[in-house]
Short mmCIF file of C-alpha atoms and ligand atoms in Angstrom, two decimals:
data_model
loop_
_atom_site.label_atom_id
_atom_site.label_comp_id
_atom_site.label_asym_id
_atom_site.label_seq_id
_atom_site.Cartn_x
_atom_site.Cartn_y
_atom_site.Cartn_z
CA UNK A 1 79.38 87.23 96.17
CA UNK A 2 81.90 86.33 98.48
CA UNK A 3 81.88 82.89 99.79
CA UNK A 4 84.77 82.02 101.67
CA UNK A 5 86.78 83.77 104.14
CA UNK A 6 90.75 83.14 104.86
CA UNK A 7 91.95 82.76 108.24
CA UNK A 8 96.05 83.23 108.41
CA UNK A 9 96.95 81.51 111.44
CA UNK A 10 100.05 79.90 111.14
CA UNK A 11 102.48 82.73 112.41
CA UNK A 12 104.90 82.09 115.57
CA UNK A 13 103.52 85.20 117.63
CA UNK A 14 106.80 85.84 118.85
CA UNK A 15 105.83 89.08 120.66
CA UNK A 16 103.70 86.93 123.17
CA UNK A 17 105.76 84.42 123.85
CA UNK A 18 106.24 82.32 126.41
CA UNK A 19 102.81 82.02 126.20
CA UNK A 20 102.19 81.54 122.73
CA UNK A 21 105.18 78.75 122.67
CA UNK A 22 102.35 75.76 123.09
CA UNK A 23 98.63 77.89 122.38
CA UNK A 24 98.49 79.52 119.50
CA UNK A 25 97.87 83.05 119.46
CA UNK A 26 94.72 82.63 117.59
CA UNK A 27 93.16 80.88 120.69
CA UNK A 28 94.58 83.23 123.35
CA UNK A 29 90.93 84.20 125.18
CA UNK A 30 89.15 88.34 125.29
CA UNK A 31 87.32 87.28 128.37
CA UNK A 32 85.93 83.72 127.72
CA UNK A 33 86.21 83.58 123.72
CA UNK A 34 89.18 82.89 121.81
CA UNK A 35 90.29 85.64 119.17
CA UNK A 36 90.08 83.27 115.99
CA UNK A 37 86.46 82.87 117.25
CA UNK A 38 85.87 86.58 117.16
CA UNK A 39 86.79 86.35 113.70
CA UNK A 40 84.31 83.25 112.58
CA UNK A 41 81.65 85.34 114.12
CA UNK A 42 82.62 88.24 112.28
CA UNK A 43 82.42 86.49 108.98
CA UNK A 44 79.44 84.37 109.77
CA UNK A 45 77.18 87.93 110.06
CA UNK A 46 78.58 89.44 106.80
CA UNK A 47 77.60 86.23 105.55
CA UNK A 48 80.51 83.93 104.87
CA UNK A 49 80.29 80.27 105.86
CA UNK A 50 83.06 78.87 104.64
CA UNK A 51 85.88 79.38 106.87
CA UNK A 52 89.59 78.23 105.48
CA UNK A 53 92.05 78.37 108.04
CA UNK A 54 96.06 78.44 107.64
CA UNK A 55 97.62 76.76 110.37
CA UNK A 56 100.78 75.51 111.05
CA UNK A 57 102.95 73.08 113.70
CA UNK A 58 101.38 73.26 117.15
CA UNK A 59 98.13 74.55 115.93
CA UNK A 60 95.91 71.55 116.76
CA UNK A 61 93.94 73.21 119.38
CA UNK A 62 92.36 75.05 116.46
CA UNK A 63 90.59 72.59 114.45
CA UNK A 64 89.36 70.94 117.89
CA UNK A 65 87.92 74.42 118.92
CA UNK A 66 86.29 74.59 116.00
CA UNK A 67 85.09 70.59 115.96
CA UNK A 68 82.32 68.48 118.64
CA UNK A 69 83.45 67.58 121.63
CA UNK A 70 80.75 64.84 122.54
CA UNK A 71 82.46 63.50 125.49
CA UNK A 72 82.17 67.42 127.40
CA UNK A 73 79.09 67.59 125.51
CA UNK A 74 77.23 64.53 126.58
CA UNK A 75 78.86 65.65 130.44
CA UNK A 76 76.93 68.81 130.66
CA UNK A 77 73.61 67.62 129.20
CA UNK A 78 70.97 68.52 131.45
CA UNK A 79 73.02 70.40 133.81
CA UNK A 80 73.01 74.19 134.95
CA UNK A 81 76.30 74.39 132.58
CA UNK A 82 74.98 73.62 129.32
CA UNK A 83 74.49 76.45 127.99
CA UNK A 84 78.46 77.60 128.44
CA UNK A 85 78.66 75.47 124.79
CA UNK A 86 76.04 77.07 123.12
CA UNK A 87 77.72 80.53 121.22
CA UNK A 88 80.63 77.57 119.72
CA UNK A 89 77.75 74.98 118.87
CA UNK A 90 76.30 77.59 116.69
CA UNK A 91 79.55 78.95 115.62
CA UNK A 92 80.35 75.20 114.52
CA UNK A 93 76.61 74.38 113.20
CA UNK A 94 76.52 77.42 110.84
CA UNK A 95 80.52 77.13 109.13
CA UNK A 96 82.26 74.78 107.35
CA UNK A 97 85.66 74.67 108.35
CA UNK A 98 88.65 73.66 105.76
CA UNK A 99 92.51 73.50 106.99
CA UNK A 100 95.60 73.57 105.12
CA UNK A 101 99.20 73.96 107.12
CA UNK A 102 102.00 76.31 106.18
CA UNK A 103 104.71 74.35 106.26
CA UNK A 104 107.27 77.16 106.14
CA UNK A 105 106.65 80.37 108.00
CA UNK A 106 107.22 82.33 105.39
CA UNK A 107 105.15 85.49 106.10
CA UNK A 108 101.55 86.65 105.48
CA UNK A 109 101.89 86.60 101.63
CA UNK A 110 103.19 83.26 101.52
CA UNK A 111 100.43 82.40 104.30
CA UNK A 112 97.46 83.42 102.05
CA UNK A 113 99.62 81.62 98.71
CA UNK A 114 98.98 78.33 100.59
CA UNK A 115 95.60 79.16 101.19
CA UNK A 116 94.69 78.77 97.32
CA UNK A 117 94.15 74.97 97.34
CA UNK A 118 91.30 76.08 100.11
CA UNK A 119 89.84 79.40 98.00
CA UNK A 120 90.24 78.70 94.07
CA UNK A 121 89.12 80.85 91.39
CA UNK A 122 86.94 83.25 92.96
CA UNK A 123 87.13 86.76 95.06
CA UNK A 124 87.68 86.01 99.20
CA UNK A 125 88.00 87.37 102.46
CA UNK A 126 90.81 87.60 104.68
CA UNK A 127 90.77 88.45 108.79
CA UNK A 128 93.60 88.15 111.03
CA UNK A 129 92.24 87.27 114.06
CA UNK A 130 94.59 88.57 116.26
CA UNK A 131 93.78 92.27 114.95
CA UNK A 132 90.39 92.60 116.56
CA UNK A 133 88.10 95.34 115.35
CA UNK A 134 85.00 96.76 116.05
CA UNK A 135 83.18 98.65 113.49
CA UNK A 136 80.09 100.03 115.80
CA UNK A 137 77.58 99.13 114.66
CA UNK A 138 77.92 98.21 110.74
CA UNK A 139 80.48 94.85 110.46
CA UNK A 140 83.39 95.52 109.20
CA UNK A 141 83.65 92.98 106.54
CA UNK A 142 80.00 92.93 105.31
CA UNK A 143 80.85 97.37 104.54
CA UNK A 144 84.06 95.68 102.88
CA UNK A 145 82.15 93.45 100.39
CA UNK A 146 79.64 96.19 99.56
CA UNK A 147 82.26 98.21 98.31
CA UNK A 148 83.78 95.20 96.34
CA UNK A 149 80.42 94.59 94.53
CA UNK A 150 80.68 98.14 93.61
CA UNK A 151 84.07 98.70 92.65
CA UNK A 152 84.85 94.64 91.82
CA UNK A 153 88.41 94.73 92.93
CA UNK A 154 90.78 94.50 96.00
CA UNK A 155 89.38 96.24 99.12
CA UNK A 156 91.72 96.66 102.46
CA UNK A 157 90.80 97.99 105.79
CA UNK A 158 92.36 101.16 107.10
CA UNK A 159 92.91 103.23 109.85
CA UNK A 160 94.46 106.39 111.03
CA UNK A 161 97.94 105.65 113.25
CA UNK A 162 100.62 107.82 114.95
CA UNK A 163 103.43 109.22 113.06
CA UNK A 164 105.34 107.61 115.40
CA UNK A 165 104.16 104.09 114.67
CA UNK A 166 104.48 102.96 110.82
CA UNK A 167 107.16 100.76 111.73
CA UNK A 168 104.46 98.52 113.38
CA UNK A 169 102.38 98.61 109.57
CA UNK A 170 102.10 98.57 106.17
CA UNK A 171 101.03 102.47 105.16
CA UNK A 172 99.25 103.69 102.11
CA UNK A 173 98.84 106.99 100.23
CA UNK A 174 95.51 107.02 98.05
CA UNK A 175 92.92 109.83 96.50
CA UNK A 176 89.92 109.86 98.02
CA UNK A 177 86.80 108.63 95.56
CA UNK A 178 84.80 111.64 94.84
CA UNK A 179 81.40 111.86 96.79
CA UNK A 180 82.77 109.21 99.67
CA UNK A 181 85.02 110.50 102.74
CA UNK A 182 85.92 107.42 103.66
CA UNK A 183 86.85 105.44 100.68
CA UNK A 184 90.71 105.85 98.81
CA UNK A 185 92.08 104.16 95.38
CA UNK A 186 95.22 103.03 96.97
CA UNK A 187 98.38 104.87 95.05
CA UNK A 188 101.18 103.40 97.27
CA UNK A 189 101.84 101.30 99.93
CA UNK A 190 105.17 100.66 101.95
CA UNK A 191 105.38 97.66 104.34
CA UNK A 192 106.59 98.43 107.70
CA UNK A 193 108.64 102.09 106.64
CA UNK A 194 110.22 104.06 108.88
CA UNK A 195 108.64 107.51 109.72
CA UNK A 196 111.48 109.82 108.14
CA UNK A 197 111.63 107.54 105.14
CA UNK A 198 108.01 108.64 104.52
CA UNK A 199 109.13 112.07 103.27
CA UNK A 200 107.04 111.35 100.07
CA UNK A 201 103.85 111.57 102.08
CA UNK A 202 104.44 115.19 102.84
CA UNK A 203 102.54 115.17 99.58
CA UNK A 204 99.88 112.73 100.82
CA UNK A 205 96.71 113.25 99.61
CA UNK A 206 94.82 110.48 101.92
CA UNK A 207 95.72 111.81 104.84
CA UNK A 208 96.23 116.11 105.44
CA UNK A 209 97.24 115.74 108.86
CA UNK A 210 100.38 114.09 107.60
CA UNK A 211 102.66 115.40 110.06
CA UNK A 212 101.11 113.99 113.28
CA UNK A 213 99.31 110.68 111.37
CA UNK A 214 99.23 108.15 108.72
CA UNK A 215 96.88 105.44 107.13
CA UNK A 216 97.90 101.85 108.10
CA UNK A 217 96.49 98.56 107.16
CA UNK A 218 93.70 96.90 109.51
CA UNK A 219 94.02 93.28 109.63
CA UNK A 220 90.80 92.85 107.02
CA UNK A 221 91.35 91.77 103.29
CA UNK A 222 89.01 91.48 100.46
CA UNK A 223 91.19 89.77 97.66
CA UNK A 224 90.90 89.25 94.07
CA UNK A 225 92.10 85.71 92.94
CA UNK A 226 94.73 86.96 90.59
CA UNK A 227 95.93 87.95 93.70
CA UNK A 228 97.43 84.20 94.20
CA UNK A 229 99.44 84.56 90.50
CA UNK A 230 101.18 88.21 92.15
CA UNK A 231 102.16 86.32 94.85
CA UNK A 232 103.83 83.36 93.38
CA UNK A 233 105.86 86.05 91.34
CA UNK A 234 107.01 88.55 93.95
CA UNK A 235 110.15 88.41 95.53
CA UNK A 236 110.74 88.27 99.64
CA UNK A 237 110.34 91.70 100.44
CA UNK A 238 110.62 93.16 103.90
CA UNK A 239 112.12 91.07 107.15
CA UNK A 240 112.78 88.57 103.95
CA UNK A 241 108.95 87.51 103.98
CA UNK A 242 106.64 87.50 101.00
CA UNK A 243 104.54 90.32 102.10
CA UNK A 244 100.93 90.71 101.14
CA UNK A 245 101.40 94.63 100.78
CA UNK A 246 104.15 94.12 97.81
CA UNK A 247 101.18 92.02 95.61
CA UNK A 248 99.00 94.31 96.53
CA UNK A 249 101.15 97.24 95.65
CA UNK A 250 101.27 95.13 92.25
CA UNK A 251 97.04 95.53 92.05
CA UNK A 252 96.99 99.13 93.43
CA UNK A 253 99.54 100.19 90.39
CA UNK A 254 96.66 99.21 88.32
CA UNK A 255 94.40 100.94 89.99
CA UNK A 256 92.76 97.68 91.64
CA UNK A 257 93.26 98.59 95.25
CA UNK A 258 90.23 100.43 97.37
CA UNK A 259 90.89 101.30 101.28
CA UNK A 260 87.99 101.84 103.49
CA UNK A 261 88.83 104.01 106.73
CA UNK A 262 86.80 102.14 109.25
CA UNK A 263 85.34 104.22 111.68
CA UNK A 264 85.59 101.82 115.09
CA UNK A 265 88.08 100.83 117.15
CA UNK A 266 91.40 98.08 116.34
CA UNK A 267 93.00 95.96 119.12
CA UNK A 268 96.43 94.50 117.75
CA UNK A 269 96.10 91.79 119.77
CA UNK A 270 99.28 90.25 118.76
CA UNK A 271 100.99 92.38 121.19
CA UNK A 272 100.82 92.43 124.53
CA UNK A 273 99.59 96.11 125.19
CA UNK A 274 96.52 95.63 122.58
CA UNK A 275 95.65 92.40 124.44
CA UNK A 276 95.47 94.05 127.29
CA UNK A 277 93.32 97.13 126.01
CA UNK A 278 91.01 94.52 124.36
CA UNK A 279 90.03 92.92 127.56
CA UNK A 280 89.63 95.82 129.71
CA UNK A 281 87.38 97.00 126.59
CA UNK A 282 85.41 93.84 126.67
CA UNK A 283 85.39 93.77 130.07
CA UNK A 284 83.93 97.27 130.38
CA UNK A 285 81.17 96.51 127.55
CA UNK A 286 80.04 93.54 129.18
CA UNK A 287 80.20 95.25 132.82
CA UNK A 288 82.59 92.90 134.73
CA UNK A 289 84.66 95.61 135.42
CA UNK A 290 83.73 98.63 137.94
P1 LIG P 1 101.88 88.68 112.47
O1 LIG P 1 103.19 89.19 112.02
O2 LIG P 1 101.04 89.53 113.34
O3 LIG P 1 102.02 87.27 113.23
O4 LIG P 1 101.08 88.17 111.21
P2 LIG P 1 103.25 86.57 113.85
O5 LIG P 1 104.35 86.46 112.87
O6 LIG P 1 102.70 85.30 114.41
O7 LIG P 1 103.58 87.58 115.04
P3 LIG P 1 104.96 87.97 115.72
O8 LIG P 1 105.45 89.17 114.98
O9 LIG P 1 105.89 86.76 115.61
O10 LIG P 1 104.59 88.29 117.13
C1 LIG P 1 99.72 88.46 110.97
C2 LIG P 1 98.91 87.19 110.78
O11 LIG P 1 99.49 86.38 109.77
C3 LIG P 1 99.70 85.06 110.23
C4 LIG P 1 99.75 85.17 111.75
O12 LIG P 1 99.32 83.94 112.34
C5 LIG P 1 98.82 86.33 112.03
O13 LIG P 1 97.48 85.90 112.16
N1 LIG P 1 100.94 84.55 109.64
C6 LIG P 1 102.08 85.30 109.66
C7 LIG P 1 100.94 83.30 109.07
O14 LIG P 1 99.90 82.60 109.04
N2 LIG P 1 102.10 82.82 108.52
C8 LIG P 1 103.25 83.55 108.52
O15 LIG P 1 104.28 83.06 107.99
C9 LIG P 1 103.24 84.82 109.12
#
């Protein structure tokens, strides 16, 4: 079972500044919703209620999201605009929420390190809110822990990107598991590469269409706990970060690494062009725009 889910949510978001100087990026809206609360949802309908959020300095607006607010409350009882609080009521009435800051932004590995005190001893969840995705009509993480029951190790999120675009992602090379076509043991990741230094993958076995694609990491974790012991020994890697793909690199050498290509869609909301793409895709769902 998994029971908790990790919430990284410390990080600067540099690419969207100014905005993101005061509001963190977690709480920039798609439409009327923040993104971190995209993400509670996300884990509250593959089951998880216990949500353990990484923040950091300036991040308050976070835990009050996610808290009462009886003044506003008790203001729009028994009028026409009630209802506007219902979705985060039930958000808030179904989760428990648990908080721990990064004191040191030290990267996504070292994010999810201080996130032990909140996890312990047992297998977890991870979503980065600000990579939005939308598995049709299965959820994404609830496919994710199926395949952990089966397969009781590590399980990351996938998807196809342009050749042109590794920079932006960690990339993997895996065999596909025999009678899937859609699930890989992981054989080698790189964090971030650049295209030409992925001469390697001419070889790649995940991914034929090697020349005009690759597999990158979607923002969706299912982690071991030994996980927490890789970290504390890995060096900074990349951008001088502790970098979640190294420890898992550590796991998928052991064969303890499974990657699900997700079939739906991923908005890197974290940069301004995904944003954007996620609200005119919301918009158009919800038919605000024409
Ligand atoms: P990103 O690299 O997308 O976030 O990390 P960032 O560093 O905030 O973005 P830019 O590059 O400066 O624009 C992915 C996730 O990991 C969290 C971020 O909050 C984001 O949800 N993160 C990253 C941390 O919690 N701590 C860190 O030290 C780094």
């Amino acid at each position: 079972m998994i029971n908790k889910c990790l919430f990284p949510a410390a990080g600067y978001g540099t690419r969207f500044l100014p905005a993101t100087k005061a509001v963190p990026k977690e709480m920039l809206p798609i439409l009327n919703k923040p993104l971190l609360q995209y993400g509670v949802e996300e884990a509250l309908s593959a089951g998880i209620n216990n949500m353990a959020i990484v923040t950091g300095r300036g991040k308050r607006a976070i835990e009050d999201h996610f808290d009462n607010a009886s003044e506003l409350e008790s203001q729009l009882r028994g009028t026409s605009k009630e209802h506007y609080l219902d979705d985060i009521k039930s958000v808030i009435e179904k989760s428990t929420f648990t908080y721990i800051r990064q004191t040191q932004m030290l990267g996504l590995g070292h994010a999810i390190l201080t996130g032990e005190t909140l996890i312990g001893e047992e297998p977890f969840a991870v979503i980065l809110a600000d990579d939005l995705c939308i598995d049709g009509d299965i959820n994404l993480l609830s496919k994710m822990i199926k395949i952990y029951e089966k397969y009781q190790c590590s399980v990351i999120a996938i998807e196809e990107i342009p050749f042109t675009q590794t920079e932006k992602y960690g990339v993997i090379s895996g065999d596909l598991i025999d009678g899937t076509n859609d699930t890989y043991r992981v054989t080698n990741m790189f964090e971030k590469p650049k295209s030409h230094d992925l001469i390697e993958f001419v070889e790649d076995r995940v991914n034929p269409n090697y020349a005009s694609s690759f597999m990158a990491i979607a923002g969706r974790y299912i982690l071991t706990p030994d996980i927490f012991d890789i970290l504390k020994k890995i060096k900074p890697g990349k951008n001088g970060e502790i970098q979640i793909t190294d420890a898992l690199l550590f796991q998928a050498n052991q064969g303890k690494v499974i990657a699900y290509k997700f079939k739906g869609k991923r908005f890197d909301c974290g940069s301004v062009e995904g944003y954007i793409k996620a609200i005119n895709y919301f918009a158009k769902k919800q038919e605000l725009l024409k």
